[in-house]
Short mmCIF file of C-alpha atoms in Angstrom, two decimals:
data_model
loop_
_atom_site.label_atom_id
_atom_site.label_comp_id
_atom_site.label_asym_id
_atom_site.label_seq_id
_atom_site.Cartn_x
_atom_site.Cartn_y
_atom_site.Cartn_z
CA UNK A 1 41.26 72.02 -143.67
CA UNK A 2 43.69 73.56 -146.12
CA UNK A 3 46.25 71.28 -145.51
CA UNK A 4 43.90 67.78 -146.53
CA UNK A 5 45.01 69.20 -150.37
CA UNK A 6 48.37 68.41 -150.64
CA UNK A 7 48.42 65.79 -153.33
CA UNK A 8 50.73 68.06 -155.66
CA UNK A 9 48.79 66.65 -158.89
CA UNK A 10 49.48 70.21 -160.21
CA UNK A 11 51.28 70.01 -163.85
CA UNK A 12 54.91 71.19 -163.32
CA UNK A 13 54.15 73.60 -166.43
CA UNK A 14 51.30 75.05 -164.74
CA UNK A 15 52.69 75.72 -161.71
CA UNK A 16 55.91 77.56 -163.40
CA UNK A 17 53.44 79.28 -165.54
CA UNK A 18 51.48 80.94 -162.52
CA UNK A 19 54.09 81.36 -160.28
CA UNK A 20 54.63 84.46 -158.85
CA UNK A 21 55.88 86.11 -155.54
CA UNK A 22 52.89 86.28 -153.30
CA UNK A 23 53.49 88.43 -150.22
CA UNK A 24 50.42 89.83 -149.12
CA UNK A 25 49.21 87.14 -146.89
CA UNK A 26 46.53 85.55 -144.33
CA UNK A 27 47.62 85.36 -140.85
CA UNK A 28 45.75 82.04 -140.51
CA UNK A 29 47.71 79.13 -139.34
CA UNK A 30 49.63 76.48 -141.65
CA UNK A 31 49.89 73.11 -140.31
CA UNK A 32 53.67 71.52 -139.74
CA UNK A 33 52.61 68.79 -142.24
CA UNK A 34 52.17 70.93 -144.48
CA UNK A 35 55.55 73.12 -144.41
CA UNK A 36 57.72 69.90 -144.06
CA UNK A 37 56.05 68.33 -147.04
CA UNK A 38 56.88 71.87 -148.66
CA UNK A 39 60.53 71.06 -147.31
CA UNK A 40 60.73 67.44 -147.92
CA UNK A 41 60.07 68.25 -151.67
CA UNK A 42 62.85 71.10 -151.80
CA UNK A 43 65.28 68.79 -150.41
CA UNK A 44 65.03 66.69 -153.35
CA UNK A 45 67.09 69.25 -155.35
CA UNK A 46 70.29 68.63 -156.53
CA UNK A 47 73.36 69.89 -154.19
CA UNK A 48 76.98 70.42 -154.98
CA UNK A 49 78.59 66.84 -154.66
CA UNK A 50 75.49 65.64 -152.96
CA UNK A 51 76.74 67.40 -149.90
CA UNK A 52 73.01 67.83 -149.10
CA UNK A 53 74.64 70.45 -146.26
CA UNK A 54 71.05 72.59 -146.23
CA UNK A 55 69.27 73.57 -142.85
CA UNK A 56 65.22 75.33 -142.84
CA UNK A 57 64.58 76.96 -140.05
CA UNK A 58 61.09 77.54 -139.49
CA UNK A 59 60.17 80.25 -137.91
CA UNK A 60 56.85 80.75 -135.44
CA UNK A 61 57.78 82.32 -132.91
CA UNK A 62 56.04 85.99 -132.33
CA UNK A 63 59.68 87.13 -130.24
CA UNK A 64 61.70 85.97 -133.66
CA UNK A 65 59.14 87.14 -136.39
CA UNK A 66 59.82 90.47 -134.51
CA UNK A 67 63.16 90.70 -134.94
CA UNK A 68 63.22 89.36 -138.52
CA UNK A 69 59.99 92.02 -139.04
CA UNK A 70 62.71 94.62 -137.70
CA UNK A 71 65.70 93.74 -139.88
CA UNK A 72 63.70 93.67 -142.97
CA UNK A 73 62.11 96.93 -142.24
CA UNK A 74 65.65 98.77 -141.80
CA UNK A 75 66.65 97.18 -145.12
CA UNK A 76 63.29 98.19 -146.73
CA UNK A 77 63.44 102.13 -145.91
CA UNK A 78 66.58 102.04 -147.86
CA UNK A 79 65.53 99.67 -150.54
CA UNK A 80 62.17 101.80 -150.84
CA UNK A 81 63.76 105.15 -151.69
CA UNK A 82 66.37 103.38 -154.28
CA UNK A 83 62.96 101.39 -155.80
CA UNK A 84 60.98 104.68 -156.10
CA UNK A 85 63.85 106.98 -157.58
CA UNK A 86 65.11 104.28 -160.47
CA UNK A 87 61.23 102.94 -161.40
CA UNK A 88 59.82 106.55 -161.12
CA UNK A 89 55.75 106.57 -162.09
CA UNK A 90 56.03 102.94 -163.92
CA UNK A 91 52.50 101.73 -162.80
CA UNK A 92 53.69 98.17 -162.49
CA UNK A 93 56.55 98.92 -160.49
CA UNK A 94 54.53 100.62 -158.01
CA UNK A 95 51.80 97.75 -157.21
CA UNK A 96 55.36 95.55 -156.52
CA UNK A 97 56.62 98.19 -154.14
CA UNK A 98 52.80 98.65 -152.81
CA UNK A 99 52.99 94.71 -151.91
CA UNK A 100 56.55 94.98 -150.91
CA UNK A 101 55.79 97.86 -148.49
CA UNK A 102 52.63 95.50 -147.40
CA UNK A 103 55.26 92.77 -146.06
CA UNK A 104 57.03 94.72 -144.30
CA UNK A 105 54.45 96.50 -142.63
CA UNK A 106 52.69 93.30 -141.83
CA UNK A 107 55.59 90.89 -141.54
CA UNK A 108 54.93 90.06 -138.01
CA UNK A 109 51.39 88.60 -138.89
CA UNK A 110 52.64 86.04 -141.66
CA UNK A 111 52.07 82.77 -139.96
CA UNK A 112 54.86 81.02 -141.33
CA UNK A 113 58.43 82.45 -142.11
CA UNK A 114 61.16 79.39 -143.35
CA UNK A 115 65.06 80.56 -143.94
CA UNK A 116 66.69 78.57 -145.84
CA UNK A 117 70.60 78.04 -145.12
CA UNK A 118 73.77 76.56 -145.43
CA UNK A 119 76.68 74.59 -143.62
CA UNK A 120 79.76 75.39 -144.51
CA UNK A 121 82.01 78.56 -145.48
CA UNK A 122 82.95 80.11 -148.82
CA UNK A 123 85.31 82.89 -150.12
CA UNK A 124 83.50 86.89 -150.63
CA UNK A 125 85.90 87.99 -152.81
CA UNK A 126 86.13 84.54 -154.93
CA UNK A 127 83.78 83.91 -157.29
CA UNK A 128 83.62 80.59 -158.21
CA UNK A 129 83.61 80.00 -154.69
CA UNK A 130 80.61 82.09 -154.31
CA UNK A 131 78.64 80.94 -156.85
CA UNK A 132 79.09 77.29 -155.86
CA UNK A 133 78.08 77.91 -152.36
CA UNK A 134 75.34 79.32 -152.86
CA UNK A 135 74.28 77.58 -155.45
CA UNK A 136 73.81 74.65 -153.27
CA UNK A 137 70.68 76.16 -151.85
CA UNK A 138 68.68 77.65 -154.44
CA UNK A 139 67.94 74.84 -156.57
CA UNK A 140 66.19 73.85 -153.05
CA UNK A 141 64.80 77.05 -152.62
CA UNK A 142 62.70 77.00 -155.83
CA UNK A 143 61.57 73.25 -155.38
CA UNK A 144 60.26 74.80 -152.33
CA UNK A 145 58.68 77.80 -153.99
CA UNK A 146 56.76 75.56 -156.49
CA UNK A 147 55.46 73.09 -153.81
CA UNK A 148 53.83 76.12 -152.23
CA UNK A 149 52.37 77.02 -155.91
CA UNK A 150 50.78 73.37 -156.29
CA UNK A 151 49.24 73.60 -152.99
CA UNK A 152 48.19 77.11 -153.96
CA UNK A 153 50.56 78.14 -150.68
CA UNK A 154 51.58 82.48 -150.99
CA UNK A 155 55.29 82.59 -150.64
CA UNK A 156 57.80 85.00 -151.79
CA UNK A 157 61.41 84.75 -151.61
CA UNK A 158 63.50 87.84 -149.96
CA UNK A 159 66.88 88.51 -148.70
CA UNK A 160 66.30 91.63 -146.62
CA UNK A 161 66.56 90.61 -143.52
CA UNK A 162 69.73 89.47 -144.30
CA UNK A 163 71.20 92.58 -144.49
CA UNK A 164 72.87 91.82 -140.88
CA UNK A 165 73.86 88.36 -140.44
CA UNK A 166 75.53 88.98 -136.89
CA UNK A 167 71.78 89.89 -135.99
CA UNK A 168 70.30 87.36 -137.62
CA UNK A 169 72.21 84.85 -136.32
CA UNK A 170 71.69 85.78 -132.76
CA UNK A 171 68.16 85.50 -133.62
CA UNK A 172 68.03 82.22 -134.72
CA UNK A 173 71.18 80.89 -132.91
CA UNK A 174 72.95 80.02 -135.71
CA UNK A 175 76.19 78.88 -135.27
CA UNK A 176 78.82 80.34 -137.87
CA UNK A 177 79.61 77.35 -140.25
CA UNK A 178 75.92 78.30 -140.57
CA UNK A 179 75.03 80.72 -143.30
CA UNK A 180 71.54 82.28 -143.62
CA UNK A 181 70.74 82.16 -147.60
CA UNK A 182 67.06 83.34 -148.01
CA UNK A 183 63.97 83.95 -146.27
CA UNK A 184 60.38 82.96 -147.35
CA UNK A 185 57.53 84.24 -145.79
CA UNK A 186 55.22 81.61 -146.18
CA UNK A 187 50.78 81.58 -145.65
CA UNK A 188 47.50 81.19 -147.56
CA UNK A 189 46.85 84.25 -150.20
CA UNK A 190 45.03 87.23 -149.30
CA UNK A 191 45.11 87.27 -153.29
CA UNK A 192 45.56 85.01 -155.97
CA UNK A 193 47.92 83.22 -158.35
CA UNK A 194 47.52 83.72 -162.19
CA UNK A 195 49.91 83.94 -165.44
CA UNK A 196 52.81 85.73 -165.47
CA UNK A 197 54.35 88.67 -167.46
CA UNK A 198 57.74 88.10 -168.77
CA UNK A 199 59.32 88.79 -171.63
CA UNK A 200 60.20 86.81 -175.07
CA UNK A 201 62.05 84.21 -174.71
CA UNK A 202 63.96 85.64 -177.91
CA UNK A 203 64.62 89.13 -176.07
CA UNK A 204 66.86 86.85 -173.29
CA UNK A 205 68.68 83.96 -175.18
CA UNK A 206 72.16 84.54 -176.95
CA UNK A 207 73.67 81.67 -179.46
CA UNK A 208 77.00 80.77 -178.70
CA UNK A 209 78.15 85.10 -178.15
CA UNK A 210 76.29 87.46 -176.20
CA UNK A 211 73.70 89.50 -178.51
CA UNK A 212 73.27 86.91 -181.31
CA UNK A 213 69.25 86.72 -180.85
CA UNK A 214 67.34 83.98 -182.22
CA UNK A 215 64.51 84.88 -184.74
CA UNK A 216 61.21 86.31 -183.16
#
């Protein structure tokens, strides 16, 4: 059984090397002890003034992966013609929108779908208060990301069915000190992890101003 391999004895450097978003995925079944392992590790992130004011909601249900499937399909028709118009004929662009386009057209079949949110309220047009609210959750959400790495778990995290939170609330029955942060489709790999491709680390650091690159 998939689950028996959760002993997380992956190196933290490996599984941030080979980390990826993984979206195309198995419908097979994930067992609960495995997702709220994957939780109990995220929930050892740090939180603003150990408020620890997360909730996962972890989603099974065929009636509620529809209407999640729906939302993120609106979103995605839009987000699709943007994509395709600003990365034009760049080949890796297109195999992310090819796997993007894959989710949504299958999200109904991905066994396990976990959104990750928050109590509380914050200010839109403040940003301090924006950034600290939602930086309560994050921190979480990537804990949770690289637990499903270790366990060689696919997950990807997306915000597009969030486009409508009145919906997605009456999905979920959320109340509204409730906020809906992320989504993370979660299930064994139809493919695989490996290294990533990112830049120099030199081509994104700054010393002390913005544009004062370190040497090569």
């Amino acid at each position: 059984m998939k689950g028996d391999h959760m002993d997380f004895e992956m190196p933290l450097s490996e599984a941030m090397e080979t980390q990826r978003a993984i979206r195309r995925l198995k419908p097979d079944p994930v067992e609960d002890e495995v997702i709220l392992r994957l939780i109990d590790m995220a929930i050892r992130a740090p939180t603003s003034s150990n408020a620890q004011s997360w909730e996962f909601i972890v989603v099974r249900d065929p009636k509620i992966k529809k209407g999640l499937a729906r939302l993120n399909r609106q979103a995605w028709q839009l987000g699709r013609r943007i994509a395709r118009w600003t990365t034009g004929d760049n080949p890796k662009s297109r195999k992310i929108l090819n796997a993007v386009q894959w989710q949504a057209d299958h999200f109904e079949e991905v066994p396990v779908i976990v959104i990750a949110c928050l109590k509380g309220f914050y200010i839109p047009f403040l940003h301090i208060s924006t950034s600290s609210y939602f930086g309560s959750i994050f921190p979480s959400v990537q804990n949770l990301l690289l637990a499903a790495r270790a366990v060689n778990l696919g997950a990807a995290l997306t915000t597009l069915p969030l486009w409508n939170l009145i919906a997605v609330r009456r999905i979920l029955g959320l109340p509204w000190n409730v906020t809906p942060c992320a989504v993370i489709p979660l299930g064994w790999p139809l493919g695989h992890y490996g290294p990533t491709t990112r830049k120099a680390v030199h081509e994104v650091v700054s010393f002390d101003r913005f544009g004062n690159r370190p040497a090569a």
